[in-house]
mmCIF file of C-alpha atoms in Angstrom:
data_model
loop_
_atom_site.group_PDB
_atom_site.id
_atom_site.type_symbol
_atom_site.label_atom_id
_atom_site.label_comp_id
_atom_site.label_asym_id
_atom_site.label_seq_id
_atom_site.Cartn_x
_atom_site.Cartn_y
_atom_site.Cartn_z
ATOM 1 C CA UNK U 1 -15.554 -11.265 4.389
ATOM 2 C CA UNK U 2 -12.236 -9.751 3.353
ATOM 3 C CA UNK U 3 -12.031 -6.541 1.362
ATOM 4 C CA UNK U 4 -9.048 -4.684 -0.003
ATOM 5 C CA UNK U 5 -8.942 -1.014 -0.936
ATOM 6 C CA UNK U 6 -6.011 0.194 -3.079
ATOM 7 C CA UNK U 7 -5.545 3.962 -2.959
ATOM 8 C CA UNK U 8 -3.271 5.888 -5.303
ATOM 9 C CA UNK U 9 -2.716 9.533 -6.116
ATOM 10 C CA UNK U 10 -4.457 10.810 -9.224
ATOM 11 C CA UNK U 11 -2.082 11.350 -12.158
ATOM 12 C CA UNK U 12 -0.475 14.768 -11.871
ATOM 13 C CA UNK U 13 -0.872 15.047 -8.108
ATOM 14 C CA UNK U 14 2.474 15.494 -6.393
ATOM 15 C CA UNK U 15 3.318 12.777 -3.845
ATOM 16 C CA UNK U 16 5.868 14.367 -1.494
ATOM 17 C CA UNK U 17 6.713 11.064 0.213
ATOM 18 C CA UNK U 18 7.464 9.383 -3.105
ATOM 19 C CA UNK U 19 9.718 12.311 -4.071
ATOM 20 C CA UNK U 20 11.499 12.060 -0.704
ATOM 21 C CA UNK U 21 12.083 8.321 -1.235
ATOM 22 C CA UNK U 22 13.445 9.022 -4.720
ATOM 23 C CA UNK U 23 15.934 11.578 -3.380
ATOM 24 C CA UNK U 24 16.949 9.428 -0.433
ATOM 25 C CA UNK U 25 17.608 6.452 -2.736
ATOM 26 C CA UNK U 26 19.786 8.640 -4.980
ATOM 27 C CA UNK U 27 21.679 9.882 -1.920
ATOM 28 C CA UNK U 28 22.284 6.284 -0.841
ATOM 29 C CA UNK U 29 23.849 5.550 -4.226
ATOM 30 C CA UNK U 30 20.906 3.839 -5.934
ATOM 31 C CA UNK U 31 21.388 5.756 -9.159
ATOM 32 C CA UNK U 32 19.295 3.511 -11.418
ATOM 33 C CA UNK U 33 15.940 4.668 -10.023
ATOM 34 C CA UNK U 34 13.864 6.529 -12.610
ATOM 35 C CA UNK U 35 10.584 6.856 -10.748
ATOM 36 C CA UNK U 36 8.833 6.093 -7.459
ATOM 37 C CA UNK U 37 5.084 5.819 -6.825
ATOM 38 C CA UNK U 38 3.162 4.712 -3.784
ATOM 39 C CA UNK U 39 -0.098 2.845 -3.279
ATOM 40 C CA UNK U 40 -1.805 2.522 0.094
ATOM 41 C CA UNK U 41 -3.563 -0.786 0.668
ATOM 42 C CA UNK U 42 -6.163 -1.087 3.411
ATOM 43 C CA UNK U 43 -7.416 -4.591 4.164
ATOM 44 C CA UNK U 44 -10.709 -4.946 5.991
ATOM 45 C CA UNK U 45 -12.303 -7.925 7.663
ATOM 46 C CA UNK U 46 -16.007 -7.268 7.739
ATOM 47 C CA UNK U 47 -19.402 -8.787 8.295
ATOM 48 C CA UNK U 48 -21.735 -8.366 5.334
ATOM 49 C CA UNK U 49 -24.710 -10.212 3.895
ATOM 50 C CA UNK U 50 -22.995 -10.859 0.559
ATOM 51 C CA UNK U 51 -20.265 -9.617 -1.771
ATOM 52 C CA UNK U 52 -22.425 -6.867 -3.260
ATOM 53 C CA UNK U 53 -23.329 -5.505 0.181
ATOM 54 C CA UNK U 54 -19.664 -5.688 1.236
ATOM 55 C CA UNK U 55 -18.481 -3.853 -1.866
ATOM 56 C CA UNK U 56 -21.095 -1.099 -1.489
ATOM 57 C CA UNK U 57 -20.162 -0.675 2.183
ATOM 58 C CA UNK U 58 -16.429 -0.504 1.454
ATOM 59 C CA UNK U 59 -17.018 2.044 -1.316
ATOM 60 C CA UNK U 60 -18.854 4.239 1.186
ATOM 61 C CA UNK U 61 -15.986 3.832 3.672
ATOM 62 C CA UNK U 62 -13.527 4.816 0.954
ATOM 63 C CA UNK U 63 -15.457 7.944 0.001
ATOM 64 C CA UNK U 64 -16.081 9.017 3.592
ATOM 65 C CA UNK U 65 -12.787 8.155 5.258
ATOM 66 C CA UNK U 66 -10.186 5.965 3.609
ATOM 67 C CA UNK U 67 -9.401 7.939 0.462
ATOM 68 C CA UNK U 68 -9.416 11.604 -0.402
ATOM 69 C CA UNK U 69 -11.348 11.569 -3.703
ATOM 70 C CA UNK U 70 -10.096 15.044 -4.595
ATOM 71 C CA UNK U 71 -6.508 13.860 -5.004
ATOM 72 C CA UNK U 72 -6.765 10.070 -4.863
ATOM 73 C CA UNK U 73 -8.429 7.237 -6.752
ATOM 74 C CA UNK U 74 -9.322 3.921 -5.152
ATOM 75 C CA UNK U 75 -10.302 0.431 -6.215
ATOM 76 C CA UNK U 76 -12.131 -2.130 -4.099
ATOM 77 C CA UNK U 77 -11.627 -5.892 -4.254
ATOM 78 C CA UNK U 78 -13.733 -8.379 -2.288
ATOM 79 C CA UNK U 79 -12.022 -11.685 -1.533
ATOM 80 C CA UNK U 80 -13.942 -14.942 -1.353
ATOM 81 C CA UNK U 81 -15.068 -15.956 2.128
ATOM 82 C CA UNK Q 1 12.157 -2.381 -15.330
ATOM 83 C CA UNK Q 2 9.291 -2.106 -12.871
ATOM 84 C CA UNK Q 3 9.579 -3.354 -9.303
ATOM 85 C CA UNK Q 4 7.030 -3.451 -6.523
ATOM 86 C CA UNK Q 5 7.769 -3.653 -2.813
ATOM 87 C CA UNK Q 6 4.914 -4.606 -0.471
ATOM 88 C CA UNK Q 7 5.599 -3.702 3.153
ATOM 89 C CA UNK Q 8 3.499 -4.918 6.076
ATOM 90 C CA UNK Q 9 3.847 -4.880 9.822
ATOM 91 C CA UNK Q 10 5.121 -8.091 11.391
ATOM 92 C CA UNK Q 11 2.398 -10.070 13.174
ATOM 93 C CA UNK Q 12 1.968 -8.747 16.694
ATOM 94 C CA UNK Q 13 3.300 -5.263 15.928
ATOM 95 C CA UNK Q 14 0.713 -2.597 16.714
ATOM 96 C CA UNK Q 15 -0.251 -0.430 13.731
ATOM 97 C CA UNK Q 16 -1.612 2.800 15.248
ATOM 98 C CA UNK Q 17 -2.953 4.081 11.919
ATOM 99 C CA UNK Q 18 -4.933 0.882 11.339
ATOM 100 C CA UNK Q 19 -6.380 1.128 14.863
ATOM 101 C CA UNK Q 20 -7.321 4.777 14.208
ATOM 102 C CA UNK Q 21 -9.069 3.805 10.953
ATOM 103 C CA UNK Q 22 -10.948 1.038 12.800
ATOM 104 C CA UNK Q 23 -12.188 3.464 15.450
ATOM 105 C CA UNK Q 24 -13.090 6.159 12.939
ATOM 106 C CA UNK Q 25 -15.097 3.665 10.850
ATOM 107 C CA UNK Q 26 -17.010 2.568 13.961
ATOM 108 C CA UNK Q 27 -17.698 6.216 14.841
ATOM 109 C CA UNK Q 28 -19.030 6.780 11.315
ATOM 110 C CA UNK Q 29 -21.490 3.925 11.829
ATOM 111 C CA UNK Q 30 -19.663 1.152 9.967
ATOM 112 C CA UNK Q 31 -20.286 -1.392 12.686
ATOM 113 C CA UNK Q 32 -19.536 -4.509 10.640
ATOM 114 C CA UNK Q 33 -15.773 -3.969 10.584
ATOM 115 C CA UNK Q 34 -13.904 -6.693 12.464
ATOM 116 C CA UNK Q 35 -10.323 -5.830 11.560
ATOM 117 C CA UNK Q 36 -8.161 -3.381 9.628
ATOM 118 C CA UNK Q 37 -4.629 -3.932 8.329
ATOM 119 C CA UNK Q 38 -2.445 -1.803 6.097
ATOM 120 C CA UNK Q 39 0.138 -2.610 3.453
ATOM 121 C CA UNK Q 40 2.405 0.008 1.931
ATOM 122 C CA UNK Q 41 3.224 -0.525 -1.743
ATOM 123 C CA UNK Q 42 6.193 1.241 -3.309
ATOM 124 C CA UNK Q 43 6.523 0.958 -7.078
ATOM 125 C CA UNK Q 44 9.887 1.662 -8.628
ATOM 126 C CA UNK Q 45 10.885 2.247 -12.220
ATOM 127 C CA UNK Q 46 14.550 1.360 -12.492
ATOM 128 C CA UNK Q 47 17.369 0.613 -14.844
ATOM 129 C CA UNK Q 48 18.960 -2.771 -14.258
ATOM 130 C CA UNK Q 49 20.875 -5.309 -16.324
ATOM 131 C CA UNK Q 50 18.322 -8.068 -15.718
ATOM 132 C CA UNK Q 51 15.582 -9.242 -13.348
ATOM 133 C CA UNK Q 52 18.053 -10.794 -10.904
ATOM 134 C CA UNK Q 53 20.064 -7.568 -10.661
ATOM 135 C CA UNK Q 54 16.875 -5.551 -10.239
ATOM 136 C CA UNK Q 55 15.576 -7.808 -7.478
ATOM 137 C CA UNK Q 56 18.896 -7.737 -5.585
ATOM 138 C CA UNK Q 57 19.009 -3.936 -5.860
ATOM 139 C CA UNK Q 58 15.420 -3.504 -4.664
ATOM 140 C CA UNK Q 59 16.063 -5.852 -1.721
ATOM 141 C CA UNK Q 60 19.005 -3.652 -0.699
ATOM 142 C CA UNK Q 61 16.803 -0.542 -1.027
ATOM 143 C CA UNK Q 62 14.165 -2.216 1.138
ATOM 144 C CA UNK Q 63 16.647 -3.133 3.864
ATOM 145 C CA UNK Q 64 18.375 0.252 3.839
ATOM 146 C CA UNK Q 65 15.461 2.638 3.393
ATOM 147 C CA UNK Q 66 12.011 1.466 2.348
ATOM 148 C CA UNK Q 67 11.140 -0.934 5.153
ATOM 149 C CA UNK Q 68 12.007 -1.112 8.825
ATOM 150 C CA UNK Q 69 13.027 -4.776 9.139
ATOM 151 C CA UNK Q 70 12.667 -4.649 12.918
ATOM 152 C CA UNK Q 71 8.893 -4.200 12.746
ATOM 153 C CA UNK Q 72 8.056 -4.790 9.072
ATOM 154 C CA UNK Q 73 8.339 -7.534 6.491
ATOM 155 C CA UNK Q 74 8.583 -6.867 2.779
ATOM 156 C CA UNK Q 75 8.228 -8.758 -0.469
ATOM 157 C CA UNK Q 76 9.670 -7.754 -3.834
ATOM 158 C CA UNK Q 77 8.082 -8.413 -7.219
ATOM 159 C CA UNK Q 78 9.760 -7.590 -10.527
ATOM 160 C CA UNK Q 79 7.362 -6.965 -13.401
ATOM 161 C CA UNK Q 80 8.208 -7.895 -16.962
ATOM 162 C CA UNK Q 81 9.695 -5.003 -18.937
#
């Protein structure tokens, strides 16, 4: 089964890499950029009894390892098959 | 205008962070994981005359800064408004 976790910073949390990209783009002459945000996507191929079991498992993975719930939010999508 | 760049490793390129996640999940007892892949998403808010101009600009940004075309592929999506 394929699962996809999308991880973003919570609103108000500073993303230093996004700020660095913003500055670097301005320095390269891309002056039309008004904002930069990043999302990390982690795709998992996993064995699970069914979609519900897969989703529960991936939520545990997200809480324990993939995301930092203090500063990040995550959403889980289970693909068919 | 909102643009979204999705950046992935080319097939065959080793992603050390994905391998580290895979190992860490196994160590945490998530034994059903058969594969891990990552995609970086960069969302941009930008001023552009129209969608075509925005897409061309974001492709230049991707080539010059956001992606490493040697080991990564990218795709650009322009959102409405």
